[in-house]
Amino acid sequence: MTKIWTDKIIDQWKIDEIKLSHPSTIEAISETEKILDFHFPSDFKELYLKIDGFVEWDWTPNMFSIWPLARIVEEYNRESDNTFIIFADYLINAHHLGFVKGQNGVFKNSGTTPELIADTFSDVMTLINSNADILY
């Protein structure tokens, strides 16, 4: 049996001993979308229905932290620019990964103009686990 992409990602995080949150629910994802006035792509929802980000700002060996929905909303409410939806950070907010409202793909934001780094959320999760140069 071939593992789906989410299982491969989560298996690696378990090997790396990352503290993973319990799964989210479709209701929690929908409520978050309403708050953000943004619809997450299906692959984002697919992963979040298995894990709701990392616990207590835990991070991958290459220092990326995947945020739970509550933190996504909390940080969104703090930002003055609500066009960038952050779901992960590198090195405790050195830069962020997220979505740009009205645009397809996933972007890296280092405080200037967000830069497209992948076409899909699942691609970014694979890039994080493979420590790809484009992330930095």
C-alpha positions as a LaTeX table, in Angstrom:
\begin{tabular}{lrrr}
\hline
Residue & $x$ (\AA) & $y$ (\AA) & $z$ (\AA) \\
\hline
Met1 & 0.00 & 0.00 & 0.00 \\
Thr2 & 1.30 & 3.45 & $-0.91$ \\
Lys3 & 1.28 & 6.00 & 1.89 \\
Ile4 & $-0.42$ & 9.27 & 1.22 \\
Trp5 & 1.68 & 12.43 & 1.46 \\
Thr6 & 0.33 & 13.41 & 4.89 \\
Asp7 & 1.36 & 10.10 & 6.43 \\
Lys8 & 4.88 & 10.43 & 5.02 \\
Ile9 & 5.22 & 13.95 & 6.44 \\
Ile10 & 3.81 & 13.01 & 9.84 \\
Asp11 & 5.94 & 9.83 & 10.03 \\
Gln12 & 9.07 & 11.93 & 9.55 \\
Trp13 & 7.98 & 14.38 & 12.25 \\
Lys14 & 7.39 & 11.47 & 14.62 \\
Ile15 & 10.88 & 10.12 & 13.87 \\
Asp16 & 12.20 & 13.62 & 14.62 \\
Glu17 & 10.24 & 13.51 & 17.91 \\
Ile18 & 8.29 & 16.67 & 17.18 \\
Lys19 & 5.34 & 17.22 & 19.50 \\
Leu20 & 2.28 & 17.13 & 17.25 \\
Ser21 & $-1.11$ & 18.58 & 18.16 \\
His22 & $-4.27$ & 16.49 & 18.07 \\
Pro23 & $-6.21$ & 16.58 & 14.80 \\
Ser24 & $-8.33$ & 19.59 & 14.04 \\
Thr25 & $-11.94$ & 19.31 & 12.92 \\
Ile26 & $-13.62$ & 20.44 & 9.75 \\
Glu27 & $-15.71$ & 22.79 & 11.91 \\
Ala28 & $-12.59$ & 24.41 & 13.42 \\
Ile29 & $-11.03$ & 24.80 & 9.99 \\
Ser30 & $-14.26$ & 26.36 & 8.63 \\
Glu31 & $-14.45$ & 28.76 & 11.58 \\
Thr32 & $-10.82$ & 29.77 & 11.02 \\
Glu33 & $-11.55$ & 30.38 & 7.35 \\
Lys34 & $-14.44$ & 32.68 & 8.30 \\
Ile35 & $-12.26$ & 34.67 & 10.69 \\
Leu36 & $-9.48$ & 35.00 & 8.12 \\
Asp37 & $-11.86$ & 35.58 & 5.19 \\
Phe38 & $-9.78$ & 32.99 & 3.35 \\
His39 & $-10.32$ & 29.44 & 2.11 \\
Phe40 & $-7.47$ & 27.04 & 2.80 \\
Pro41 & $-6.46$ & 24.71 & $-0.01$ \\
Ser42 & $-7.60$ & 21.11 & 0.27 \\
Asp43 & $-4.10$ & 19.77 & 1.03 \\
Phe44 & $-3.83$ & 22.14 & 4.01 \\
Lys45 & $-7.14$ & 20.82 & 5.32 \\
Glu46 & $-6.02$ & 17.25 & 4.70 \\
Leu47 & $-2.99$ & 17.67 & 6.96 \\
Tyr48 & $-4.81$ & 19.68 & 9.63 \\
Leu49 & $-7.47$ & 16.99 & 9.92 \\
Lys50 & $-4.60$ & 14.71 & 11.00 \\
Ile51 & $-2.59$ & 17.17 & 13.12 \\
Asp52 & $-3.32$ & 20.76 & 14.12 \\
Gly53 & 0.27 & 21.95 & 13.81 \\
Phe54 & 3.01 & 21.54 & 16.40 \\
Val55 & 2.66 & 21.76 & 20.17 \\
Glu56 & 4.27 & 24.64 & 22.09 \\
Trp57 & 6.25 & 26.11 & 19.21 \\
Asp58 & 8.10 & 22.83 & 18.64 \\
Trp59 & 10.09 & 22.73 & 15.41 \\
Thr60 & 11.69 & 20.52 & 12.83 \\
Pro61 & 15.44 & 19.83 & 12.90 \\
Asn62 & 15.82 & 22.64 & 10.33 \\
Met63 & 13.95 & 25.01 & 12.69 \\
Phe64 & 10.52 & 25.34 & 11.05 \\
Ser65 & 7.45 & 25.41 & 13.26 \\
Ile66 & 4.03 & 24.52 & 11.83 \\
Trp67 & 1.36 & 26.55 & 13.61 \\
Pro68 & $-1.93$ & 25.30 & 15.04 \\
Leu69 & $-5.09$ & 27.04 & 13.84 \\
Ala70 & $-5.38$ & 29.05 & 17.06 \\
Arg71 & $-1.95$ & 30.58 & 16.52 \\
Ile72 & $-2.70$ & 31.30 & 12.86 \\
Val73 & $-5.73$ & 33.32 & 13.98 \\
Glu74 & $-3.88$ & 34.97 & 16.88 \\
Glu75 & $-1.02$ & 36.16 & 14.66 \\
Tyr76 & $-3.43$ & 37.22 & 11.90 \\
Asn77 & $-5.26$ & 39.44 & 14.38 \\
Arg78 & $-1.96$ & 41.07 & 15.42 \\
Glu79 & $-0.81$ & 41.89 & 11.90 \\
Ser80 & $-1.64$ & 45.16 & 10.19 \\
Asp81 & $-1.41$ & 43.52 & 6.74 \\
Asn82 & $-4.11$ & 40.86 & 6.62 \\
Thr83 & $-3.36$ & 39.72 & 3.08 \\
Phe84 & $-0.65$ & 37.25 & 4.22 \\
Ile85 & $-1.92$ & 34.17 & 6.10 \\
Ile86 & 1.01 & 32.69 & 8.04 \\
Phe87 & 1.02 & 28.97 & 8.90 \\
Ala88 & 4.71 & 28.43 & 9.73 \\
Asp89 & 7.81 & 30.27 & 10.81 \\
Tyr90 & 11.54 & 29.69 & 10.58 \\
Leu91 & 13.89 & 30.25 & 13.51 \\
Ile92 & 11.26 & 31.82 & 15.79 \\
Asn93 & 9.85 & 34.33 & 13.32 \\
Ala94 & 13.00 & 35.04 & 11.30 \\
His95 & 10.69 & 34.62 & 8.33 \\
His96 & 7.27 & 33.17 & 7.65 \\
Leu97 & 5.58 & 30.77 & 5.25 \\
Gly98 & 2.00 & 31.34 & 4.26 \\
Phe99 & $-0.66$ & 32.12 & 1.73 \\
Val100 & $-1.38$ & 35.43 & 0.01 \\
Lys101 & $-5.06$ & 36.25 & $-0.35$ \\
Gly102 & $-6.10$ & 36.28 & $-4.00$ \\
Gln103 & $-3.01$ & 34.36 & $-5.19$ \\
Asn104 & $-2.29$ & 30.68 & $-5.67$ \\
Gly105 & 0.67 & 28.96 & $-4.08$ \\
Val106 & 2.69 & 29.24 & $-0.90$ \\
Phe107 & 4.96 & 32.17 & $-0.15$ \\
Lys108 & 7.96 & 33.03 & 1.99 \\
Asn109 & 7.90 & 36.43 & 3.65 \\
Ser110 & 11.06 & 37.89 & 5.14 \\
Gly111 & 9.50 & 41.27 & 5.83 \\
Thr112 & 9.42 & 42.55 & 2.28 \\
Thr113 & 7.33 & 41.32 & $-0.63$ \\
Pro114 & 6.22 & 37.70 & $-0.26$ \\
Glu115 & 8.09 & 35.37 & $-2.63$ \\
Leu116 & 6.39 & 32.36 & $-4.25$ \\
Ile117 & 8.23 & 29.18 & $-3.21$ \\
Ala118 & 5.80 & 26.39 & $-4.15$ \\
Asp119 & 2.58 & 25.77 & $-6.01$ \\
Thr120 & 0.97 & 23.73 & $-3.22$ \\
Phe121 & 0.94 & 23.39 & 0.54 \\
Ser122 & 1.91 & 19.72 & 0.30 \\
Asp123 & 4.95 & 20.72 & $-1.77$ \\
Val124 & 6.05 & 23.09 & 1.01 \\
Met125 & 5.72 & 20.38 & 3.65 \\
Thr126 & 7.94 & 18.15 & 1.49 \\
Leu127 & 10.43 & 21.02 & 1.06 \\
Ile128 & 10.56 & 21.51 & 4.84 \\
Asn129 & 11.22 & 17.83 & 5.46 \\
Ser130 & 13.92 & 17.75 & 2.78 \\
Asn131 & 15.57 & 20.96 & 4.01 \\
Ala132 & 15.36 & 22.58 & 0.55 \\
Asp133 & 17.46 & 25.69 & $-0.09$ \\
Ile134 & 14.47 & 27.66 & $-1.43$ \\
Leu135 & 13.11 & 27.86 & 2.12 \\
Tyr136 & 15.96 & 30.10 & 3.27 \\
\hline
\end{tabular}
